[in-house]
mmCIF file of C-alpha atoms in Angstrom:
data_model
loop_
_atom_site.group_PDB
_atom_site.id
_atom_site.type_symbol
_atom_site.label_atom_id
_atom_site.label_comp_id
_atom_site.label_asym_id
_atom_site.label_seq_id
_atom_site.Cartn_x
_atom_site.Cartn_y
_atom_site.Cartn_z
ATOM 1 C CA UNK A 71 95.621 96.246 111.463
ATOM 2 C CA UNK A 72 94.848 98.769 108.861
ATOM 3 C CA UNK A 73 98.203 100.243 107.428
ATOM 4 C CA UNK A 74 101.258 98.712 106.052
ATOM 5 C CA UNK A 75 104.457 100.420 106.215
ATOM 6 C CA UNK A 76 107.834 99.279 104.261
ATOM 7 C CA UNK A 77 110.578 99.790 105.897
ATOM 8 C CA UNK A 78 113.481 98.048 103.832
ATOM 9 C CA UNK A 79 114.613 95.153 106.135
ATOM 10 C CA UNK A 80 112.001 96.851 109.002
ATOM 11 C CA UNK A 81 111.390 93.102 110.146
ATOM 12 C CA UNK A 82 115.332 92.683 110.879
ATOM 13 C CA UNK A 83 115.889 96.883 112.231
ATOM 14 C CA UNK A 84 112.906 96.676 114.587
ATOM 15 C CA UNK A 85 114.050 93.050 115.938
ATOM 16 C CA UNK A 86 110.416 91.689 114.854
ATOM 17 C CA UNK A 87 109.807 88.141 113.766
ATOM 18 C CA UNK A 88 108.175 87.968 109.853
ATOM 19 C CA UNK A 89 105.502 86.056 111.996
ATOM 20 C CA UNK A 90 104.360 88.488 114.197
ATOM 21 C CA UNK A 91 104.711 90.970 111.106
ATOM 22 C CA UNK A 92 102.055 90.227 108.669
ATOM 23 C CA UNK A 93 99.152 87.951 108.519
ATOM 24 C CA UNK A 94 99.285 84.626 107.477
ATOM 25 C CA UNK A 95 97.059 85.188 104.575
ATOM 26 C CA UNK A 96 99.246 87.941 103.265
ATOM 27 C CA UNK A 97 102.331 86.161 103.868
ATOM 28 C CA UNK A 98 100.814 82.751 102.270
ATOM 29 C CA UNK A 99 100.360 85.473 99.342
ATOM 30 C CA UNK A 100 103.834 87.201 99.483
ATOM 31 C CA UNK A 101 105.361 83.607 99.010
ATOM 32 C CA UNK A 102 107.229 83.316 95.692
ATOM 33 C CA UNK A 103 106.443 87.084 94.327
ATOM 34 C CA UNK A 104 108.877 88.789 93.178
ATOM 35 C CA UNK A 105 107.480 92.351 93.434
ATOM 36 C CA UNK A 106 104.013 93.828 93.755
ATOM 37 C CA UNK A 107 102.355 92.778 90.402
ATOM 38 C CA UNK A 108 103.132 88.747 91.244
ATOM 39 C CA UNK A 109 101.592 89.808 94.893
ATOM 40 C CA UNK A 110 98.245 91.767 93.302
ATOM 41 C CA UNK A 111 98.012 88.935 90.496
ATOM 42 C CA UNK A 112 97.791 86.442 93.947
ATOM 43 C CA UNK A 113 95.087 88.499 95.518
ATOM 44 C CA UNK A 114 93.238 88.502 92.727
ATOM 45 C CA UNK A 115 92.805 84.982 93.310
ATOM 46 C CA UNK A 116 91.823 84.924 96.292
ATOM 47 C CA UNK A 117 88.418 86.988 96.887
ATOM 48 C CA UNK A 118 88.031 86.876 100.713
ATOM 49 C CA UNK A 119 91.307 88.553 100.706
ATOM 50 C CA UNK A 120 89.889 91.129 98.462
ATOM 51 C CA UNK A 121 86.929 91.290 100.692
ATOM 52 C CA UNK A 122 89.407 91.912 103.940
ATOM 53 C CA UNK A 123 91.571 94.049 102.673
ATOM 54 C CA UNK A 124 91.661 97.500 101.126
ATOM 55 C CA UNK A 125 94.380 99.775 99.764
ATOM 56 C CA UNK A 126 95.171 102.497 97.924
ATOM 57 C CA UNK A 127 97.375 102.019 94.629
ATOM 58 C CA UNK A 128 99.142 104.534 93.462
ATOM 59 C CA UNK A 129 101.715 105.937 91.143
ATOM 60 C CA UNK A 130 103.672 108.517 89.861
ATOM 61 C CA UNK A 131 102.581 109.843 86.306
ATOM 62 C CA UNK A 132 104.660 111.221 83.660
ATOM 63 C CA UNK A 133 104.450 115.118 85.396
ATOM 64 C CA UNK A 134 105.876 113.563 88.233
ATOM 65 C CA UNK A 135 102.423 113.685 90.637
ATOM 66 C CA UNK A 136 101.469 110.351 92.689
ATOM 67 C CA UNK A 137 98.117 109.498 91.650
ATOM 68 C CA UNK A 138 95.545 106.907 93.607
ATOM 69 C CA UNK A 139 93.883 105.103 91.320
ATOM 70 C CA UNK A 140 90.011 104.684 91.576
ATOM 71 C CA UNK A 141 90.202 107.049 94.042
ATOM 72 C CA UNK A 142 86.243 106.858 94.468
ATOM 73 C CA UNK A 143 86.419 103.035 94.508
ATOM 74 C CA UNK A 144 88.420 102.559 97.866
ATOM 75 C CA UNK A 145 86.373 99.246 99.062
ATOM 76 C CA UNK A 146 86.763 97.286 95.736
ATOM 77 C CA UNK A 147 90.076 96.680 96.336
ATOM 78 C CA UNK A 148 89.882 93.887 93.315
ATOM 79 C CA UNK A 149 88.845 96.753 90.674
ATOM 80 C CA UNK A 150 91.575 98.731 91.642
ATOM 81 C CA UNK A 151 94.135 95.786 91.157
ATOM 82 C CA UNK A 152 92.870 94.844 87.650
ATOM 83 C CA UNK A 153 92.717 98.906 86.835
ATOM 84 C CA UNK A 154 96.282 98.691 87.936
ATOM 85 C CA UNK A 155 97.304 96.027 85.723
ATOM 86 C CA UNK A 156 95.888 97.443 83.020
ATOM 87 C CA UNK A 157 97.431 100.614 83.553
ATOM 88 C CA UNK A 158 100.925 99.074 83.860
ATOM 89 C CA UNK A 159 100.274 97.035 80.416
ATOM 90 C CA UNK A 160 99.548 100.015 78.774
ATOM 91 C CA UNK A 161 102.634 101.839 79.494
ATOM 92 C CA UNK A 162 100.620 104.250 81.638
ATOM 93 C CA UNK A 163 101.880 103.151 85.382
ATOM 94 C CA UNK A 164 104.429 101.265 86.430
#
């Protein structure tokens, strides 16, 4: 598995079962978020996750361009969560 794809209600439109769908470590994490910070605060508890997983994290900045952030940093997948958060607390992502 290396790419996620959201499809709003995907799962239910491609007549898969949540189960067969994601990991069980990601969907232990997705339990009880409520959108992506409460998921990235959850990985950042857990650092074989972090380990297992990369991403990129992007955004869309105030001229309307998607940025990555820590482009150059694609296998710390934890620094790019914190930079994230931080980004997002300053008003400069969301």
């Amino acid at each position: 598995l290396e790419d996620f794809i959201v499809l709003p209600n995907g799962v239910q439109l491609l007549d898969l079962a949540w189960e067969d769908s994601f990991p069980e470590d990601v969907r232990e994490c997705l339990r009880d978020c409520h959108n992506a910070t409460d998921f990235t605060q959850k990985l950042l508890d857990r650092p074989e996750m972090l380990g297992k997983y990369r991403a990129d994290i992007e955004y869309i900045d105030a001229k309307r361009q998607q940025k990555d952030i820590l482009r150059k940093d694609k296998l710390d997948l934890g620094k790019r969560i914190r930079e994230a958060l931080r980004m997002a607390e300053e008003g400069k992502a969301d």
